[in-house]
PDB file of C-alpha atoms in Angstrom:
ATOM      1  CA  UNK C 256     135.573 144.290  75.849  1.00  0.00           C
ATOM      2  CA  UNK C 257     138.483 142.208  74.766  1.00  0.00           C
ATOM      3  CA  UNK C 258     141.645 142.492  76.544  1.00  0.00           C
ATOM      4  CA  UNK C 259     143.242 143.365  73.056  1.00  0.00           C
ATOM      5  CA  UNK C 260     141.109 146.165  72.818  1.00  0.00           C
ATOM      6  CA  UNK C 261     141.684 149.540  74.079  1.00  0.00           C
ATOM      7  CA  UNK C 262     139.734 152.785  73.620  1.00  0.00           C
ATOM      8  CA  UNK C 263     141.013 156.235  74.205  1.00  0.00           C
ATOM      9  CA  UNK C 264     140.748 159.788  73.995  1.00  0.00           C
ATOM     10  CA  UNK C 265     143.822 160.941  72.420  1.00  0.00           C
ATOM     11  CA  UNK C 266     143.316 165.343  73.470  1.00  0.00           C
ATOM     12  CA  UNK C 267     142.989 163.765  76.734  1.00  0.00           C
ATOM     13  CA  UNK C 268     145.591 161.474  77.178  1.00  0.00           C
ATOM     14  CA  UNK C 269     148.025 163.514  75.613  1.00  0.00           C
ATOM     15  CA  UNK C 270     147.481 166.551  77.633  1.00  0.00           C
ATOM     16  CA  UNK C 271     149.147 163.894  80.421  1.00  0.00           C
ATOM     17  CA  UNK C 272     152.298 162.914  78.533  1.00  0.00           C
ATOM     18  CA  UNK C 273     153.291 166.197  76.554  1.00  0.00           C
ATOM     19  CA  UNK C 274     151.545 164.724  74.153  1.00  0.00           C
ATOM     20  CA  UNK C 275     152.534 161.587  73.596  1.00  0.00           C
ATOM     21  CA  UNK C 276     150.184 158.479  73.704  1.00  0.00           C
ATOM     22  CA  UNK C 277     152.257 155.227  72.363  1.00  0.00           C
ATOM     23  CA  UNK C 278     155.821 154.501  72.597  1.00  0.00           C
ATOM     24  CA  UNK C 279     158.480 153.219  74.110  1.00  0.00           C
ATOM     25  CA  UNK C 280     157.903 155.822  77.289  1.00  0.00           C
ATOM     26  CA  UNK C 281     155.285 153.778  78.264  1.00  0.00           C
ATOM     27  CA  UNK C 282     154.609 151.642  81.295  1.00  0.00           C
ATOM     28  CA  UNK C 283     155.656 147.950  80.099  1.00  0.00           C
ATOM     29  CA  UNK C 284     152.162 146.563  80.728  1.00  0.00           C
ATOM     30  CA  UNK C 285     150.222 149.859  79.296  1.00  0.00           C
ATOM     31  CA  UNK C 286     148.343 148.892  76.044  1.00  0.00           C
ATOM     32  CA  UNK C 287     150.066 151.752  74.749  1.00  0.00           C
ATOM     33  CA  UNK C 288     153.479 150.593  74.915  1.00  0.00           C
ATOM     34  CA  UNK C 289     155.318 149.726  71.665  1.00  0.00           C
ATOM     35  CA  UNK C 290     159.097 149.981  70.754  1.00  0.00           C
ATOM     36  CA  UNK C 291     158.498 149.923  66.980  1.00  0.00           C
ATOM     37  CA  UNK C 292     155.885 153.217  66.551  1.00  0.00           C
ATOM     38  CA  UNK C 293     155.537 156.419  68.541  1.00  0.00           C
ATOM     39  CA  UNK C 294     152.815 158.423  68.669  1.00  0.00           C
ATOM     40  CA  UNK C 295     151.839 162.162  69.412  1.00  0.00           C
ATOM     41  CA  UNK C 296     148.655 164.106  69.645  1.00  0.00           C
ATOM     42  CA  UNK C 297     150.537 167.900  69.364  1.00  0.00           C
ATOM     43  CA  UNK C 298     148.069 170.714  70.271  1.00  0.00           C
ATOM     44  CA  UNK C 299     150.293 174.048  69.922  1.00  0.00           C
ATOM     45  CA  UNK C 300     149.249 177.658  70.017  1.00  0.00           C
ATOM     46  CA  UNK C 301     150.326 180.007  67.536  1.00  0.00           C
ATOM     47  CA  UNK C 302     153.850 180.812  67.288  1.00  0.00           C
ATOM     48  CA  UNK C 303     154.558 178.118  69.818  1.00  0.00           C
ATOM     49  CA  UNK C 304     158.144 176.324  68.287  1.00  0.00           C
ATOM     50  CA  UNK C 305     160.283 173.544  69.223  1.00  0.00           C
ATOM     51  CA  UNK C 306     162.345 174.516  71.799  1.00  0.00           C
ATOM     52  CA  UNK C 307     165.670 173.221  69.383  1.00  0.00           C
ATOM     53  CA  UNK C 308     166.097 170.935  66.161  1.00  0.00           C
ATOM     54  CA  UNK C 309     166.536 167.690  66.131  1.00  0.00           C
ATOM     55  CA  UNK C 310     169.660 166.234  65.031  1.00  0.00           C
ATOM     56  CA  UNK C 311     170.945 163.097  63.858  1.00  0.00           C
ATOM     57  CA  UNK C 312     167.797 162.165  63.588  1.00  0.00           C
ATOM     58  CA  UNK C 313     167.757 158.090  63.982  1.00  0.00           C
ATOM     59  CA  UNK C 314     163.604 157.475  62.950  1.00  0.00           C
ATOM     60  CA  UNK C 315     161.365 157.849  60.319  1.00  0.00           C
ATOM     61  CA  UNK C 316     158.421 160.048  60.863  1.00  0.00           C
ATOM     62  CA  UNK C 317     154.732 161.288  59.679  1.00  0.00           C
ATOM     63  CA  UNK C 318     153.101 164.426  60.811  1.00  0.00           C
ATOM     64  CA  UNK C 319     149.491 164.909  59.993  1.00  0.00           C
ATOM     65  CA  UNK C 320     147.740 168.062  59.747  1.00  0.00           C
ATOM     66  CA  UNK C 321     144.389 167.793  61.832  1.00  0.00           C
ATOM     67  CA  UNK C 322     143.965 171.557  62.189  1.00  0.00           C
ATOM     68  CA  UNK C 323     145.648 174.752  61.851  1.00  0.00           C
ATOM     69  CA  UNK C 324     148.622 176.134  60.131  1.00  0.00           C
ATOM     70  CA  UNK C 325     151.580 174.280  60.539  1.00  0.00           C
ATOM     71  CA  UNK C 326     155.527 175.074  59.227  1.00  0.00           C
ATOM     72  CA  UNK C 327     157.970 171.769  59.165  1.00  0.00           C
ATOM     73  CA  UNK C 328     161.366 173.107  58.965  1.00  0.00           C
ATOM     74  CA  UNK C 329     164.268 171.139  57.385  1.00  0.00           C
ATOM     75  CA  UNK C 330     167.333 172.373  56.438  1.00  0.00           C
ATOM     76  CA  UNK C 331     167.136 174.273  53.478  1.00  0.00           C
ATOM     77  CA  UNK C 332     163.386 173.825  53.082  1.00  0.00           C
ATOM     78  CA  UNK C 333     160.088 174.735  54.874  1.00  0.00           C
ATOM     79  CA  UNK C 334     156.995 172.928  54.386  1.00  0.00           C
ATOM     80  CA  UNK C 335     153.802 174.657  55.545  1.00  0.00           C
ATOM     81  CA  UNK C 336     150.627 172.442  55.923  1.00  0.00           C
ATOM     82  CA  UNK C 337     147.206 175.085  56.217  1.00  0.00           C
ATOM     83  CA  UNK C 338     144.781 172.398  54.327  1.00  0.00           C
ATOM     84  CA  UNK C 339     143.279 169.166  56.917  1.00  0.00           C
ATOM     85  CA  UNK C 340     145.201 166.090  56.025  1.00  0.00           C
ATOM     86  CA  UNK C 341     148.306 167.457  54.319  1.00  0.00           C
ATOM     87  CA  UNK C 342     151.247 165.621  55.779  1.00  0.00           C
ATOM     88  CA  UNK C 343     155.063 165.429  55.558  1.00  0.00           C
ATOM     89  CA  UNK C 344     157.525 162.154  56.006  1.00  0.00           C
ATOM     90  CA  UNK C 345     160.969 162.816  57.086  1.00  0.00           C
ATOM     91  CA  UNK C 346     163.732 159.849  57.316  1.00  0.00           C
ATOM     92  CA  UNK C 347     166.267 159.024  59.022  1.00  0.00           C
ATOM     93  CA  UNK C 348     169.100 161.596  59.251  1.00  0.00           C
ATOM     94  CA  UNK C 349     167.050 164.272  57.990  1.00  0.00           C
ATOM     95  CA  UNK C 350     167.395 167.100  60.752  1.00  0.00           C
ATOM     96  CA  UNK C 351     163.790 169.099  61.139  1.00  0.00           C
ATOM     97  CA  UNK C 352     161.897 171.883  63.783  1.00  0.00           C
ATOM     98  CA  UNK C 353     158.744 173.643  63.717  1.00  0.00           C
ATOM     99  CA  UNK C 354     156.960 176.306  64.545  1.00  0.00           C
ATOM    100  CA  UNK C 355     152.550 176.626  64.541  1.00  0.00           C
ATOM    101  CA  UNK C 356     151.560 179.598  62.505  1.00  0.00           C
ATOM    102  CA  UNK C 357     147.957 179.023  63.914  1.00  0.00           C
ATOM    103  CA  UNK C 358     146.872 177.010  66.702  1.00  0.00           C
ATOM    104  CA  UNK C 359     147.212 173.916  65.633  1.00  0.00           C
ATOM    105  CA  UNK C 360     146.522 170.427  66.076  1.00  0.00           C
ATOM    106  CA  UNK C 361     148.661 167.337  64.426  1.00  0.00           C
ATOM    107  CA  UNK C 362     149.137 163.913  64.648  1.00  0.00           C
ATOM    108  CA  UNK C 363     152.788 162.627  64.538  1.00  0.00           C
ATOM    109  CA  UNK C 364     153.947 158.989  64.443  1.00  0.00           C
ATOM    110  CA  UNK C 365     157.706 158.224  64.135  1.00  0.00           C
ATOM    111  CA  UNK C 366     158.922 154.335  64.395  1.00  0.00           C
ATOM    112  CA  UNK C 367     160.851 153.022  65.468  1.00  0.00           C
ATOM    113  CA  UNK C 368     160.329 154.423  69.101  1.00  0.00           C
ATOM    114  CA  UNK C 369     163.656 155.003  70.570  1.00  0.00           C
ATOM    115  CA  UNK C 370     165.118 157.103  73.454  1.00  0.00           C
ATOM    116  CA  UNK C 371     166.010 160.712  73.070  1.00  0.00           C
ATOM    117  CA  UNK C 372     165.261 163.345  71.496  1.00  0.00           C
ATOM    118  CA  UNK C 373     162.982 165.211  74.632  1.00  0.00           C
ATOM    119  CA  UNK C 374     163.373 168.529  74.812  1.00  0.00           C
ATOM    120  CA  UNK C 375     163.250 170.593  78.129  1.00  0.00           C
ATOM    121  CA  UNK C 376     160.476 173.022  77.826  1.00  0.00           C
TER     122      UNK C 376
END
């Protein structure tokens, strides 16, 4: 297999890193490291939630419904994905939370990948 290639399991490798399998967190020479695109393989039971919003928020982000029921919270508008591939985008500035209604499984990508924004559990 080429060096350029690498293959994954993403419930796996998640379950290692909160969730997270590409970004900035990274090890430098991990294939998974990148400082323009983060990306997060969330598996959360139902009526798990974010343990606080996110402010100031300084990326743009996607968050892809792979199963479950799923509530996106901005302020002064929810956004509740139930149907497989229903998404959201958020910018920059746009302060957000969530909550699963179901278990639920969802892919997130936000770029660029900066520091911040971890949350003690």
């Amino acid at each position: 297999m080429s060096e350029n290639v690498y293959v994954g399991n993403a419930p796996e490798e998640a379950a290692l890193d909160a969730g997270w399998i590409m970004g900035h967190f990274k090890a430098p020479d991990d294939p998974r490291h990148n400082e323009a695109v983060e990306i997060k393989w969330g598996v959360h039971e139902a009526g798990e939630r974010r343990a606080a919003w996110v402010r100031g928020e300084e990326r743009q982000a996607l968050l892809v419904l792979i199963s479950g029921r799923f509530r996106m919270e901005f302020p002064g508008q929810d956004v509740v994905l139930s149907e497989q591939g229903q998404y959201v985008i958020w910018g920059k500035g746009v302060d957000h939370s969530w909550e699963a209604e179901e278990p639920s499984v969802v892919m997130t990508v936000r770029w660029p990948s900066v520091p911040g924004y971890r949350v003690s559990p």
